[in-house]
mmCIF file of N, CA, C and O in Angstrom:
data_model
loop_
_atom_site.group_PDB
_atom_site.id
_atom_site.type_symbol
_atom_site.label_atom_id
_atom_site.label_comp_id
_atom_site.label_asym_id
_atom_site.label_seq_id
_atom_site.Cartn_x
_atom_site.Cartn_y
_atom_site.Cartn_z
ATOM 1 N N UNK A 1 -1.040 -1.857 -15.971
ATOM 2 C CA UNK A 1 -0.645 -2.747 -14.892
ATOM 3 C C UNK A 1 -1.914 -3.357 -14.285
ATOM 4 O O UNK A 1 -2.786 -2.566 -13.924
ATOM 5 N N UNK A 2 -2.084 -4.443 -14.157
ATOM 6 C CA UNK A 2 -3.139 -5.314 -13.618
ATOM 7 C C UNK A 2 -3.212 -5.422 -12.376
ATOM 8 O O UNK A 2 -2.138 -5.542 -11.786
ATOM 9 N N UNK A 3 -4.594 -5.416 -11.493
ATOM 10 C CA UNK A 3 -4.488 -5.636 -9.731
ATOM 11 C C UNK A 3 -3.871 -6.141 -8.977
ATOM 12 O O UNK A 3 -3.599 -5.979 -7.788
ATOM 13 N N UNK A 4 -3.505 -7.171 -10.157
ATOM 14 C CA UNK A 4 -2.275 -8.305 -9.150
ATOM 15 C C UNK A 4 -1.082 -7.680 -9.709
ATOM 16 O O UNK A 4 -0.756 -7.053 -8.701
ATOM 17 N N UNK A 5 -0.169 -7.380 -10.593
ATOM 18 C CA UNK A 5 0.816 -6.743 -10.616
ATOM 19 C C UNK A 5 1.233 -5.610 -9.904
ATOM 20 O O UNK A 5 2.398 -5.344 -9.611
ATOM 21 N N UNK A 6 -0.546 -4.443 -9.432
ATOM 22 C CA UNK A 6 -0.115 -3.201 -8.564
ATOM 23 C C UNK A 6 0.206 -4.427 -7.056
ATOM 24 O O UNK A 6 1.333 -4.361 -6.564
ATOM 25 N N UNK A 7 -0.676 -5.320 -6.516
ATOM 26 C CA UNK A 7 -1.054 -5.738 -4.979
ATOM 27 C C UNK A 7 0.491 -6.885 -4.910
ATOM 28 O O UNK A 7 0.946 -7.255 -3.827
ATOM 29 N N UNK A 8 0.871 -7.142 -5.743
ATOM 30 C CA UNK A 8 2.630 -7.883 -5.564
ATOM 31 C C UNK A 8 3.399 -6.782 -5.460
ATOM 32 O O UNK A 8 4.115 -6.650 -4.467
ATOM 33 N N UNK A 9 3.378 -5.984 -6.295
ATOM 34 C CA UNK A 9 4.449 -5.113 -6.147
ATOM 35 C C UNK A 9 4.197 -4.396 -4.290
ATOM 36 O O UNK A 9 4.965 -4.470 -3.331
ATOM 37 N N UNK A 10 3.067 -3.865 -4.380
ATOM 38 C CA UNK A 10 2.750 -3.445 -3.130
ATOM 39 C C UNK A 10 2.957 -4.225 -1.722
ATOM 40 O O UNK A 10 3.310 -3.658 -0.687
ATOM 41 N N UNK A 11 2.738 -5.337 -1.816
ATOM 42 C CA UNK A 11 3.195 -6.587 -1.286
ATOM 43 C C UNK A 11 4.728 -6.704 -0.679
ATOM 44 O O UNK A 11 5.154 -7.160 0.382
ATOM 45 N N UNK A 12 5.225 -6.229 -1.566
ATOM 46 C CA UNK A 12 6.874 -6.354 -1.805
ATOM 47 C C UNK A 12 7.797 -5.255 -1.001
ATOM 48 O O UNK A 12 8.981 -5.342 -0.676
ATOM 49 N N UNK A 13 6.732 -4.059 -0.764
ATOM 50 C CA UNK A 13 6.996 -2.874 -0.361
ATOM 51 C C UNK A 13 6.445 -2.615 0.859
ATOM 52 O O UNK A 13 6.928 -1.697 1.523
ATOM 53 N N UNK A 14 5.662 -3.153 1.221
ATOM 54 C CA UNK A 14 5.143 -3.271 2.899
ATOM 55 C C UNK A 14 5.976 -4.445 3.565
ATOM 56 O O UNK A 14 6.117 -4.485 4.787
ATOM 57 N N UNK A 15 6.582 -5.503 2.629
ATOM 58 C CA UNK A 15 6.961 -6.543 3.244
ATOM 59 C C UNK A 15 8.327 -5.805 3.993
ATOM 60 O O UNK A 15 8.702 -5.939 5.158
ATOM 61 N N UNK A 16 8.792 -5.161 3.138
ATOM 62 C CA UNK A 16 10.154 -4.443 3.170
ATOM 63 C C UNK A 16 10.256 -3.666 4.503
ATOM 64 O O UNK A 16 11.079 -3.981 5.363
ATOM 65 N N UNK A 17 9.394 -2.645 4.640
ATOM 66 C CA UNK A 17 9.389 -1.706 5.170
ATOM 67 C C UNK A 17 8.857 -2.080 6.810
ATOM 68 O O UNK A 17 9.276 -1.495 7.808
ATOM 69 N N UNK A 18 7.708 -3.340 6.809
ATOM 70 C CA UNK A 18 7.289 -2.957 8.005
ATOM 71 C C UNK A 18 7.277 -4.559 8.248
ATOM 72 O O UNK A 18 6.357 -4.949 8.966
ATOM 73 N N UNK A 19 8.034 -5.395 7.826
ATOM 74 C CA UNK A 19 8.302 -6.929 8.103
ATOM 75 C C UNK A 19 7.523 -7.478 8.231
ATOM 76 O O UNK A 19 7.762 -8.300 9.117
ATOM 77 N N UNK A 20 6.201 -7.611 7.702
ATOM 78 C CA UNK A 20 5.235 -8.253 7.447
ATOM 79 C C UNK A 20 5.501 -9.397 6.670
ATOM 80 O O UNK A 20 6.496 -9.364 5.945
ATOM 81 N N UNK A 21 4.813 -10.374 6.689
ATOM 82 C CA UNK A 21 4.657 -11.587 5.320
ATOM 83 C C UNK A 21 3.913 -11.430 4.837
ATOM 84 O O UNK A 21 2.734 -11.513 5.181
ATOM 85 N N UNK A 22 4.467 -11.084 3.650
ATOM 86 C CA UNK A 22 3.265 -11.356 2.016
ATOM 87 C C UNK A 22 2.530 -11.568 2.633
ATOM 88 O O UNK A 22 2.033 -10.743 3.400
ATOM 89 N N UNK A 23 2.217 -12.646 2.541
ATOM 90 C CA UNK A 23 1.094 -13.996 2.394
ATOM 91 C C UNK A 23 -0.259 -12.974 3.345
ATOM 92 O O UNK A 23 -1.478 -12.994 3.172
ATOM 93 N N UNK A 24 0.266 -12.459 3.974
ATOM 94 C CA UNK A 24 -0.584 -11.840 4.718
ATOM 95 C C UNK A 24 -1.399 -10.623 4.684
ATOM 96 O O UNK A 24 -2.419 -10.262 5.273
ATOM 97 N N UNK A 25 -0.372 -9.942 3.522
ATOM 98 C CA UNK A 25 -1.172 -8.896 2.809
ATOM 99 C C UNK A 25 -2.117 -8.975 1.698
ATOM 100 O O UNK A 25 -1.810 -9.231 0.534
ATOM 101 N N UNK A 26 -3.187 -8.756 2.107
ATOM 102 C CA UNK A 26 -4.321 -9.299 1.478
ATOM 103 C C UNK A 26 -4.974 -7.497 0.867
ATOM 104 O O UNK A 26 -4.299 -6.517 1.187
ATOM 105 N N UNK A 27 -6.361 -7.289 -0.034
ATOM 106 C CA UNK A 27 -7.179 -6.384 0.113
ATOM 107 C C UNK A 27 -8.054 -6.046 0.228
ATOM 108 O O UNK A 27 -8.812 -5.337 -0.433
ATOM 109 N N UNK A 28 -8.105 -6.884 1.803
ATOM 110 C CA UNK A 28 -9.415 -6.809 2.617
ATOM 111 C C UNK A 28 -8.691 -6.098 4.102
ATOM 112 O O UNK A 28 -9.098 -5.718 5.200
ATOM 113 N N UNK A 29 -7.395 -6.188 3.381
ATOM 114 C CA UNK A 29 -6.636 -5.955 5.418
ATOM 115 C C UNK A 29 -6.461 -4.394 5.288
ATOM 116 O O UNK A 29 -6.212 -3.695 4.306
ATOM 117 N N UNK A 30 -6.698 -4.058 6.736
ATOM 118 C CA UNK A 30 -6.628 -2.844 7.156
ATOM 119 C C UNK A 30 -4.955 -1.823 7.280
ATOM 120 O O UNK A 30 -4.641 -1.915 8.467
ATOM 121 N N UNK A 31 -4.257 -1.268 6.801
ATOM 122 C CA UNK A 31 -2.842 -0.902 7.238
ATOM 123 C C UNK A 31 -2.829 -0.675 8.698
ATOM 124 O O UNK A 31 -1.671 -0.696 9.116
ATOM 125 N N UNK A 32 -3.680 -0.471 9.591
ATOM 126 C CA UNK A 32 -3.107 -0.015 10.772
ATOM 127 C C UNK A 32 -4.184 -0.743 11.310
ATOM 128 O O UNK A 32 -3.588 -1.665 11.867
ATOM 129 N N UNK A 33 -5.836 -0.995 11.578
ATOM 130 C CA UNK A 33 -5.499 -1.822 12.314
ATOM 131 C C UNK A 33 -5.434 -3.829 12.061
ATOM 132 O O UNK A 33 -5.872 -4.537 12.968
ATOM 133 N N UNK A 34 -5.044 -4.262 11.192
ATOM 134 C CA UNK A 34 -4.923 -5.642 10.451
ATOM 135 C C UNK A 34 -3.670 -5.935 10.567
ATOM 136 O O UNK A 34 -3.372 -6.948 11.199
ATOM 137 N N UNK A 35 -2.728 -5.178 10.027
ATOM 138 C CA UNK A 35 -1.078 -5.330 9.447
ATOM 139 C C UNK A 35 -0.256 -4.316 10.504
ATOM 140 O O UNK A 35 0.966 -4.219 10.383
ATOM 141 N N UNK A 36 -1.071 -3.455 11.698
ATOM 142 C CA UNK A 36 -0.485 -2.908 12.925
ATOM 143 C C UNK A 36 0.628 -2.091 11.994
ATOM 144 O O UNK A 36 1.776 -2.532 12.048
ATOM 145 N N UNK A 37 0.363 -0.851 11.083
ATOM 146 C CA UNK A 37 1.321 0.069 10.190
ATOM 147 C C UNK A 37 1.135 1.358 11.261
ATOM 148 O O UNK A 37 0.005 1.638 11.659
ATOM 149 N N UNK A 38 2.101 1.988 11.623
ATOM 150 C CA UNK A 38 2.088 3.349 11.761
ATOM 151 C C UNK A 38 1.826 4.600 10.808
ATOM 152 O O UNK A 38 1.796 4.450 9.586
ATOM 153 N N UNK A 39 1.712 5.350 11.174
ATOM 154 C CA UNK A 39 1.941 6.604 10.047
ATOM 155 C C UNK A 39 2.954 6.758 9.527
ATOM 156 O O UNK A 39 3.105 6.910 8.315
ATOM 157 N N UNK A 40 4.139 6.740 10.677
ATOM 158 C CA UNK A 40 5.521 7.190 9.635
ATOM 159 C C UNK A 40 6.179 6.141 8.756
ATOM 160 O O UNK A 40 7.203 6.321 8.096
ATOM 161 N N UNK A 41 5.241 4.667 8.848
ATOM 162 C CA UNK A 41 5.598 3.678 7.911
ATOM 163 C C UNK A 41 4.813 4.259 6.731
ATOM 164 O O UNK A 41 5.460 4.756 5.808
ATOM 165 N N UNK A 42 3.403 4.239 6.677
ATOM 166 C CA UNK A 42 2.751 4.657 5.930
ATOM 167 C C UNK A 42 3.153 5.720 4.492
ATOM 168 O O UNK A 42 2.968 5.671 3.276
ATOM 169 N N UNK A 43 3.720 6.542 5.354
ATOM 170 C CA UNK A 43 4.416 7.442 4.492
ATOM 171 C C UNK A 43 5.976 6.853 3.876
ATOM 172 O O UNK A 43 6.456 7.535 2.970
ATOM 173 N N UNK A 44 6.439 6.137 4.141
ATOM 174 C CA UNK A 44 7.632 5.265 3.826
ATOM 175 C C UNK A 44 6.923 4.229 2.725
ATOM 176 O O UNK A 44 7.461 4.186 1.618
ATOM 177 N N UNK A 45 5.982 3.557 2.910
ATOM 178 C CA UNK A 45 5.293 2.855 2.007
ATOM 179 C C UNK A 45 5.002 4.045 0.169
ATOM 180 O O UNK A 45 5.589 3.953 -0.909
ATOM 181 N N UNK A 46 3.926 4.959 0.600
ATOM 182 C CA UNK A 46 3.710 5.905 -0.021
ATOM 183 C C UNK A 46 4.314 6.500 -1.275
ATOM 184 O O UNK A 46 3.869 6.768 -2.392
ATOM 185 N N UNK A 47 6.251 6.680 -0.298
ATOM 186 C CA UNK A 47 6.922 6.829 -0.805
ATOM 187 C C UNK A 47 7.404 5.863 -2.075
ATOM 188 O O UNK A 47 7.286 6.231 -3.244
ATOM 189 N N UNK A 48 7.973 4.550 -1.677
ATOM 190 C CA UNK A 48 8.113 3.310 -2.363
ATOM 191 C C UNK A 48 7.146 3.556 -3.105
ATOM 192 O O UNK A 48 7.537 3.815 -4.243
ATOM 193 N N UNK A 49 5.737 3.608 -2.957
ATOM 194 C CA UNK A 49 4.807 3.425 -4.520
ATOM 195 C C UNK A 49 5.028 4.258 -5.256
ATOM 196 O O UNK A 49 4.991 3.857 -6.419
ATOM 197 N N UNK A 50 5.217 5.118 -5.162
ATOM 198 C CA UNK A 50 5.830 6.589 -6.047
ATOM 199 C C UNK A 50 6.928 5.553 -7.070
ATOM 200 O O UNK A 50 6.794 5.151 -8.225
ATOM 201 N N UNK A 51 7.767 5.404 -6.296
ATOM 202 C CA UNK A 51 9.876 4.896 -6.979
ATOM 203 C C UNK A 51 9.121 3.891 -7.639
ATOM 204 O O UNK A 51 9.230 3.840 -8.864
ATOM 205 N N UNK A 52 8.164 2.848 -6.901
ATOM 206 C CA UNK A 52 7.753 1.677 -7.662
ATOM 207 C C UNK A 52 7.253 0.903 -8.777
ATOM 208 O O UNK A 52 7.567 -0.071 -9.462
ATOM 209 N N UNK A 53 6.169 1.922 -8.637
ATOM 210 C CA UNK A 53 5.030 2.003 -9.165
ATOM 211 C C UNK A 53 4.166 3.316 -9.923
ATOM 212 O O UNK A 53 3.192 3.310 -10.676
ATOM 213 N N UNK A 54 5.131 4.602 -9.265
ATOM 214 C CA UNK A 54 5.152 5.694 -10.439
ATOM 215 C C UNK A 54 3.838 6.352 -9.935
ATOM 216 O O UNK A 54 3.329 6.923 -10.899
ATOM 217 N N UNK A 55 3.281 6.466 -9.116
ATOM 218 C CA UNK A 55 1.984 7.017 -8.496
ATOM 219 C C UNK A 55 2.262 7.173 -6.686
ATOM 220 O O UNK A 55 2.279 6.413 -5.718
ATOM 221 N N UNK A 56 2.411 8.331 -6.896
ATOM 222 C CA UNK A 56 2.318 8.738 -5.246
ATOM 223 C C UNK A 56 1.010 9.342 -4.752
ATOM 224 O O UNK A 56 0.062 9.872 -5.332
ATOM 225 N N UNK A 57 1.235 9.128 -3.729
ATOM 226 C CA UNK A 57 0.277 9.653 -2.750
ATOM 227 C C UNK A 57 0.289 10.587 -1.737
ATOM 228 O O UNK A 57 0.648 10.362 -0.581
ATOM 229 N N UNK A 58 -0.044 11.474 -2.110
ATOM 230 C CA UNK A 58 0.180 13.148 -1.701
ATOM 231 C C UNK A 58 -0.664 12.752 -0.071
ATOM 232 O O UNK A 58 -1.631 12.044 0.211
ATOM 233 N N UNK A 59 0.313 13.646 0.772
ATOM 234 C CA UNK A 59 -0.090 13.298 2.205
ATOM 235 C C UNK A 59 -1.598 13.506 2.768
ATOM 236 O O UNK A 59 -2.096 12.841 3.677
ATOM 237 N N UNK A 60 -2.482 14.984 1.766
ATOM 238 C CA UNK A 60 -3.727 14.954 2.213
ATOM 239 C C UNK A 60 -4.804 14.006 1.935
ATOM 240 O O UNK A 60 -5.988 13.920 2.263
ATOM 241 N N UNK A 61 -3.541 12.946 0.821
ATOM 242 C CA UNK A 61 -4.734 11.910 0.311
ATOM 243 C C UNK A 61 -4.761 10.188 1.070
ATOM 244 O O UNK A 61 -5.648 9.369 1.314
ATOM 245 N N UNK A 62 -3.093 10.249 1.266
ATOM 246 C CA UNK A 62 -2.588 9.215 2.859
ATOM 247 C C UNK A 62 -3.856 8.898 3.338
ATOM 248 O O UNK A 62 -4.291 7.782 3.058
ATOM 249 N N UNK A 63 -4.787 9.935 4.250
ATOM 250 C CA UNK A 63 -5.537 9.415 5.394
ATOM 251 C C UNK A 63 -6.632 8.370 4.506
ATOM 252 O O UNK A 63 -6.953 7.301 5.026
ATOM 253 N N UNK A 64 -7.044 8.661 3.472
ATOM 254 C CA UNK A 64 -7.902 8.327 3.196
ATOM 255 C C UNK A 64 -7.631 6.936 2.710
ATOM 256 O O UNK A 64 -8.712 6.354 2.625
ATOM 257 N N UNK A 65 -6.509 6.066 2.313
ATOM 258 C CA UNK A 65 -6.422 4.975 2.064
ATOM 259 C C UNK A 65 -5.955 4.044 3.489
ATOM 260 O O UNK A 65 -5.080 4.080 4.355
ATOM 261 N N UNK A 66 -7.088 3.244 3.129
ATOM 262 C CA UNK A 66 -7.097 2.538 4.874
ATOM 263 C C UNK A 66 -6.788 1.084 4.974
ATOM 264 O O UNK A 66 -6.241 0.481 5.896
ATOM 265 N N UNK A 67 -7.276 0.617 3.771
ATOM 266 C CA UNK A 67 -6.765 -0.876 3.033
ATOM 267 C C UNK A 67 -6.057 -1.370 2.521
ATOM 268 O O UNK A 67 -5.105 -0.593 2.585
ATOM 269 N N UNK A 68 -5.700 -2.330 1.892
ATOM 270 C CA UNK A 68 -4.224 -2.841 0.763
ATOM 271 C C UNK A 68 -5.366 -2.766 -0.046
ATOM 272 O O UNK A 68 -4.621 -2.646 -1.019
ATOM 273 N N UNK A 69 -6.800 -2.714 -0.691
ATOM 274 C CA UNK A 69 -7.213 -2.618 -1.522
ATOM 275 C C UNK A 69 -7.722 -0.587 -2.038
ATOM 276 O O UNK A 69 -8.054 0.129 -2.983
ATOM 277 N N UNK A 70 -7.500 -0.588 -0.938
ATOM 278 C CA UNK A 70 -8.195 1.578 -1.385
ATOM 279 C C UNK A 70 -6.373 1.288 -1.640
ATOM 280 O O UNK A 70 -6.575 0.858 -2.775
ATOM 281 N N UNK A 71 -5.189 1.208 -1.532
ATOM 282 C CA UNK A 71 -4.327 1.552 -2.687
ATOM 283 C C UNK A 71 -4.032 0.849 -3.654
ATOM 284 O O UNK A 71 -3.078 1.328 -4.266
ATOM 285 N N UNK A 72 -4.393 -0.020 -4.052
ATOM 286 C CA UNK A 72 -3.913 -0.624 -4.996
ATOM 287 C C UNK A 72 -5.529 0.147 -6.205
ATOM 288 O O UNK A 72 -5.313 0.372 -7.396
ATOM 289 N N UNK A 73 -6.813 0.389 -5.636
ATOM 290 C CA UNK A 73 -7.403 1.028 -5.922
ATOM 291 C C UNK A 73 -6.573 2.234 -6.921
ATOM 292 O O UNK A 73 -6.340 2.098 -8.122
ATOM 293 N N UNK A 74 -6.243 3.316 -6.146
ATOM 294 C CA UNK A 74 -5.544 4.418 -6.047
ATOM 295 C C UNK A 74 -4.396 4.427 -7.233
ATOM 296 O O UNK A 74 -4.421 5.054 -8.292
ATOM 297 N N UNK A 75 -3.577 3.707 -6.823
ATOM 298 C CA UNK A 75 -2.504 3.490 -7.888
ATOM 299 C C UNK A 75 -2.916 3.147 -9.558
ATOM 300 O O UNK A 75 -2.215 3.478 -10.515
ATOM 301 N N UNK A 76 -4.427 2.291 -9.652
ATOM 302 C CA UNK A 76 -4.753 2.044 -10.836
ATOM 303 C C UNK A 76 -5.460 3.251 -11.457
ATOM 304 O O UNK A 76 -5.487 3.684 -12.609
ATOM 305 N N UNK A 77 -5.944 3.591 -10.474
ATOM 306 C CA UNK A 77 -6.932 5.252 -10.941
ATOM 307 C C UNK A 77 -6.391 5.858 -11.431
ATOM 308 O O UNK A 77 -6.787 6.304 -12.508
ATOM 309 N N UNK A 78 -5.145 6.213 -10.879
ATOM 310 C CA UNK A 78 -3.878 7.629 -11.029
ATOM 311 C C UNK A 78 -2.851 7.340 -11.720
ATOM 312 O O UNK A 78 -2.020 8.247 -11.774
ATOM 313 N N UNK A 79 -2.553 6.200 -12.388
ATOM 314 C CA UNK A 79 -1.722 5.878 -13.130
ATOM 315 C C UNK A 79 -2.140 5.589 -14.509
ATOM 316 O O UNK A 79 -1.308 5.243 -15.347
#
């Protein structure tokens, strides 16, 4: 799966969850403070990449992705 196939799909799944516009999810933006995500979205997101995209993200590893680019990172590593 290619960067832009993980960052659309991902795209698709923040749009969902936390009513953001695409267009706006970039991977330079921050989840919480850029795109204003909570934690318990976060983990709702998380989830979706798992069903999505087949790579989850185990909660001690959550804190550490802070960008739309550290997961789309993440997802290519681990998949």
């Amino acid at each position: 799966m290619s960067d832009q196939e993980i960052l659309d799909t991902l795209r698709e799944i923040v749009s969902d969850i936390a009513g953001i516009d695409a267009d706006k999810i970039q991977l330079d933006k921050s989840f919480v403070d850029d795109l204003d995500i909570d934690s318990l979205s976060m983990v709702e997101i998380a989830m979706e990449m798992d069903s999505k995209l087949g790579v989850g993200i185990p909660d001690e590893e959550l804190k550490n992705i802070k960008t739309v680019g550290d997961a789309v990172n993440y997802v290519k590593a681990n998949s």
